[in-house]
XYZ file of C-alpha atoms in Angstrom:
321
model
C -8.993 12.145 43.411
C -5.951 11.172 44.883
C -6.121 8.139 46.537
C -3.572 5.890 48.645
C -3.312 3.127 47.204
C -1.086 -0.179 49.643
C -0.026 -3.510 46.912
C 0.062 -6.780 48.477
C 2.447 -8.705 46.578
C 5.602 -10.754 46.347
C 8.659 -8.621 46.598
C 9.459 -6.042 44.136
C 12.958 -7.388 43.419
C 12.298 -10.425 41.812
C 9.460 -8.901 38.998
C 10.420 -8.679 35.516
C 9.051 -5.307 34.720
C 8.745 -5.957 31.339
C 5.767 -8.180 31.639
C 4.057 -7.717 35.350
C 0.663 -6.617 35.762
C 1.141 -5.641 39.060
C 4.188 -3.091 37.887
C 1.866 -1.342 35.301
C -1.176 -1.181 37.251
C 1.644 0.660 40.004
C 2.966 2.374 38.015
C -0.518 4.119 36.597
C -1.657 4.483 39.880
C 1.675 6.906 40.109
C 1.327 8.702 37.178
C -2.542 9.441 38.051
C -0.948 11.277 41.326
C -1.867 8.402 43.854
C -0.038 7.394 46.618
C 1.073 3.504 46.557
C 2.679 1.626 49.184
C 3.810 -2.151 49.006
C 4.097 -4.452 51.879
C 3.499 -8.313 52.009
C 0.469 -10.538 52.577
C 2.766 -12.243 55.494
C 3.157 -8.720 57.276
C -0.619 -8.007 58.160
C -1.397 -7.779 61.576
C -5.343 -7.617 63.341
C -5.943 -6.375 66.300
C -9.239 -4.666 68.157
C -10.838 -3.834 65.175
C -7.809 -2.967 63.475
C -6.260 -4.256 59.931
C -2.625 -2.715 59.551
C 0.694 -3.646 57.772
C 4.455 -2.832 57.768
C 4.281 -0.806 54.520
C 6.693 1.308 52.306
C 5.758 4.090 50.439
C 7.051 3.421 46.799
C 7.787 5.394 43.101
C 8.186 2.698 40.384
C 10.128 3.933 36.885
C 10.387 1.532 34.306
C 13.865 0.894 34.221
C 15.887 -3.227 34.416
C 17.585 -3.179 37.794
C 16.836 0.782 38.994
C 12.335 0.334 38.834
C 11.821 1.081 42.234
C 12.530 3.064 45.795
C 11.376 2.707 49.120
C 10.762 5.353 51.580
C 11.033 4.865 55.256
C 8.247 1.940 56.605
C 5.148 3.225 58.045
C 2.413 1.359 59.933
C -0.558 1.680 57.776
C -4.078 0.777 58.714
C -5.748 -0.844 55.873
C -9.950 0.172 56.969
C -8.834 3.667 57.798
C -5.914 5.169 56.063
C -5.932 3.463 52.624
C -8.639 3.676 49.878
C -7.804 0.660 47.413
C -6.045 -2.734 48.419
C -4.920 -4.734 45.419
C -4.278 -7.935 46.535
C -1.486 -8.772 44.107
C 0.695 -11.399 45.559
C 0.987 -14.613 43.544
C -0.249 -18.404 44.006
C -0.234 -20.986 45.724
C -3.828 -20.592 47.041
C -2.650 -22.075 50.094
C -3.981 -21.466 53.807
C -1.611 -18.010 54.061
C -3.452 -17.031 50.950
C -6.701 -18.068 52.787
C -6.014 -16.527 55.072
C -5.192 -12.960 53.410
C -8.572 -13.131 51.779
C -10.256 -13.580 55.464
C -8.097 -10.789 57.326
C -8.779 -8.035 54.311
C -12.485 -9.265 54.229
C -12.823 -7.298 57.777
C -12.239 -3.762 55.945
C -13.974 -4.136 52.835
C -16.727 -2.127 54.197
C -14.201 0.585 54.280
C -11.726 0.243 51.789
C -12.046 -1.088 48.059
C -10.153 -4.695 48.000
C -9.110 -5.761 44.483
C -10.806 -8.486 44.195
C -12.841 -8.837 45.896
C -11.364 -11.089 49.221
C -14.377 -12.733 49.854
C -15.006 -13.413 46.127
C -11.283 -14.819 45.335
C -11.809 -17.083 48.163
C -14.953 -18.664 46.993
C -13.976 -18.829 43.011
C -10.524 -20.547 42.792
C -9.334 -20.543 39.462
C -10.376 -24.446 38.290
C -13.171 -24.622 40.569
C -15.045 -21.105 39.874
C -15.211 -22.574 36.205
C -17.101 -25.703 36.719
C -20.262 -23.392 37.172
C -19.506 -22.260 33.275
C -18.756 -26.254 32.513
C -21.137 -26.269 29.032
C -17.944 -23.949 27.675
C -15.217 -26.380 28.913
C -13.761 -29.435 27.363
C -14.548 -33.117 28.510
C -13.362 -32.187 32.548
C -13.136 -34.449 35.730
C -11.984 -33.926 39.205
C -11.056 -36.721 40.871
C -8.057 -38.336 42.862
C -9.519 -41.792 41.493
C -7.058 -44.152 39.184
C -9.326 -46.097 37.928
C -11.871 -43.146 37.540
C -8.446 -41.182 34.958
C -8.281 -44.394 33.395
C -11.762 -44.291 32.525
C -11.823 -40.843 31.403
C -8.593 -41.771 29.273
C -10.465 -44.591 27.803
C -12.991 -42.172 26.636
C -11.545 -39.246 25.134
C -8.167 -40.351 24.083
C -5.294 -38.307 25.047
C -5.621 -36.307 28.704
C -3.741 -33.186 30.125
C -3.397 -33.723 34.488
C -2.987 -30.785 36.505
C -2.970 -29.474 40.330
C -6.437 -28.085 41.099
C -4.768 -25.063 42.410
C -1.587 -24.664 40.212
C -0.514 -21.854 38.200
C 1.766 -20.250 35.887
C 1.676 -23.695 33.788
C 3.061 -25.093 36.472
C 2.727 -29.440 37.363
C 0.894 -29.751 34.158
C 1.607 -33.537 32.148
C 0.188 -34.729 28.883
C -0.720 -38.169 28.805
C -1.126 -40.321 25.903
C -4.084 -42.213 24.668
C -2.407 -45.270 25.583
C -2.313 -44.142 29.174
C 1.860 -44.620 29.750
C 3.128 -43.594 33.163
C -0.898 -42.645 33.847
C -0.747 -44.789 37.280
C 2.803 -43.596 38.523
C 1.320 -39.955 37.970
C -1.378 -40.199 39.662
C 0.729 -41.964 42.594
C 2.810 -38.629 42.467
C 0.024 -36.136 42.632
C -1.635 -38.038 45.283
C 0.860 -38.088 47.013
C 2.066 -34.018 46.717
C -1.762 -32.624 46.743
C -4.596 -33.860 49.204
C -7.112 -32.549 47.092
C -8.892 -33.743 43.859
C -6.603 -33.219 40.875
C -7.930 -31.875 37.181
C -8.300 -34.100 33.843
C -9.156 -32.920 30.915
C -9.633 -34.083 27.538
C -6.493 -33.332 25.254
C -7.020 -30.151 22.956
C -4.144 -30.568 19.479
C -6.020 -26.912 19.130
C -3.748 -25.575 22.055
C -0.747 -25.594 19.110
C -2.664 -22.356 17.579
C -2.429 -20.730 20.676
C -3.946 -20.246 24.399
C -5.796 -16.740 24.382
C -6.160 -14.843 27.710
C -8.823 -12.059 27.638
C -9.522 -9.562 30.289
C -12.016 -8.418 31.465
C -12.853 -5.054 33.654
C -15.266 -4.706 36.169
C -17.127 -8.034 33.729
C -16.115 -5.599 30.056
C -13.952 -7.069 27.829
C -10.972 -5.225 27.703
C -8.383 -6.485 25.464
C -6.297 -10.473 24.561
C -3.574 -11.650 23.593
C -3.188 -15.082 21.905
C -0.044 -17.156 23.229
C 1.116 -20.035 21.799
C 3.760 -22.683 22.830
C 7.603 -22.943 22.626
C 8.738 -25.326 19.893
C 8.267 -29.387 21.370
C 6.135 -27.413 24.122
C 2.382 -27.969 24.578
C 1.673 -25.468 27.311
C 1.229 -21.619 26.106
C 2.158 -19.994 29.224
C 4.253 -16.855 29.032
C 5.876 -18.434 32.555
C 6.977 -20.987 31.230
C 8.468 -20.122 27.621
C 5.135 -19.560 25.376
C 5.275 -16.381 22.844
C 2.488 -13.651 22.660
C 0.447 -12.677 19.926
C -2.311 -10.408 18.582
C -5.773 -11.730 18.295
C -9.053 -11.037 17.957
C -11.940 -12.454 19.466
C -14.315 -15.482 17.922
C -18.314 -15.435 18.294
C -17.950 -18.318 20.805
C -15.168 -16.295 22.795
C -17.510 -13.476 22.886
C -20.199 -15.624 23.900
C -18.522 -16.995 26.828
C -17.370 -13.496 27.569
C -21.212 -12.114 27.409
C -22.292 -15.072 30.138
C -19.452 -14.684 32.831
C -19.453 -11.231 32.695
C -22.812 -9.951 35.051
C -21.576 -12.708 37.490
C -17.988 -11.358 37.666
C -19.520 -7.571 38.147
C -21.503 -8.905 40.670
C -19.251 -10.683 43.049
C -16.636 -7.378 42.886
C -14.442 -9.407 40.542
C -12.393 -6.148 38.590
C -9.801 -7.777 37.290
C -10.251 -11.210 35.695
C -8.122 -13.325 32.812
C -9.860 -16.052 31.509
C -7.866 -18.986 29.268
C -9.660 -20.400 26.047
C -8.452 -22.807 23.579
C -8.919 -22.765 20.580
C -11.589 -20.178 20.470
C -14.259 -22.162 21.919
C -13.300 -23.751 25.333
C -12.868 -22.221 28.218
C -10.513 -23.399 30.627
C -9.807 -21.207 33.550
C -10.887 -17.715 35.101
C -8.088 -16.589 37.012
C -8.814 -14.332 39.691
C -6.173 -13.884 42.377
C -3.197 -12.211 40.489
C -4.061 -12.044 36.583
C -1.479 -11.042 33.972
C -1.083 -9.537 30.419
C -2.408 -6.218 30.671
C 1.108 -5.270 29.475
C 1.309 -7.873 26.183
C -2.355 -6.138 25.510
C -1.142 -2.830 25.390
C 2.121 -4.168 23.476
C -0.311 -5.645 20.737
C -3.172 -3.056 21.142
C -1.646 -0.302 22.444
C -4.664 -1.025 24.695
C -4.119 0.656 28.035
C -5.602 -1.955 30.506
C -4.075 -1.028 33.349
C -6.043 2.781 32.839
C -9.376 0.970 32.587
C -8.588 -0.945 35.983
C -8.015 2.241 37.683
C -11.071 4.202 35.923
C -12.872 1.353 37.306
C -11.804 1.945 40.533
C -11.794 5.566 40.605
C -15.643 5.191 39.508
C -16.378 2.805 42.217
C -14.749 5.080 44.776
C -15.908 8.814 42.868
C -19.261 7.105 42.997
C -19.224 7.086 46.824
C -19.645 3.236 47.605
C -17.709 0.330 48.034
C -19.922 -1.444 46.656
C -21.009 0.732 43.931
């Protein structure tokens, strides 16, 4: 089966091919003989029931500084000419991102969009996870300084982060004495109109923050991300390092609880974050990462597993199959 694959993502010039999951997916698609096109979300157009974009046919190779070649751009009708769209642009999860999901939703009955655009829109990372509060650390969603102070008093040190942030950006630890909490909430309220997430600080984060990847609801692999010296954030994007890991019984329980719902929603490629082997903090559905590190440590071809799942869905003759 030869597929036409349209990848909606950020500029290829800016990616780090050593760890970029979107690049790994493109490389795996190419190795299977699929035709790959690249375009940016802002290039989407809709008229008379058709959604199209200016897209470049692209070939990729794992050569730093020479990792892609564009062909001449074409007008690609995503509903008529593409078999699958990979929605892989990075957050912020802003109105531009949300609008792209609305546009892609209009072709989702004809073209497989991964992940399902309506489900992506309705499952932002730090909001969808609230459905599984029984697995989460103590959590507060608020804009209120008084509520944040009361939460701090109950739980000691806390972490404050934007509700729609990504990549470990703008995450702050506030000690039990509450130093700078009022100034921090003031800054957050000035920067963002939505509420913010406040959580009890988990000292076990020093032992790592595990990224577990699920493909079509099933566990595909995991890595443990460790914070660098003097840092409590373990995201690879802010200097964390990765190591080989195994799942704890609690993490398997979490995955078993999430898996059927992820599959039902059409969230085919998902990365969840678990601290200390037991505390679920995020369900990443917009542009999950981690598959390159998993392959490096475990030899698991997660990109291949994702393409197997896509091909099964299309081969069974049903976008919703």
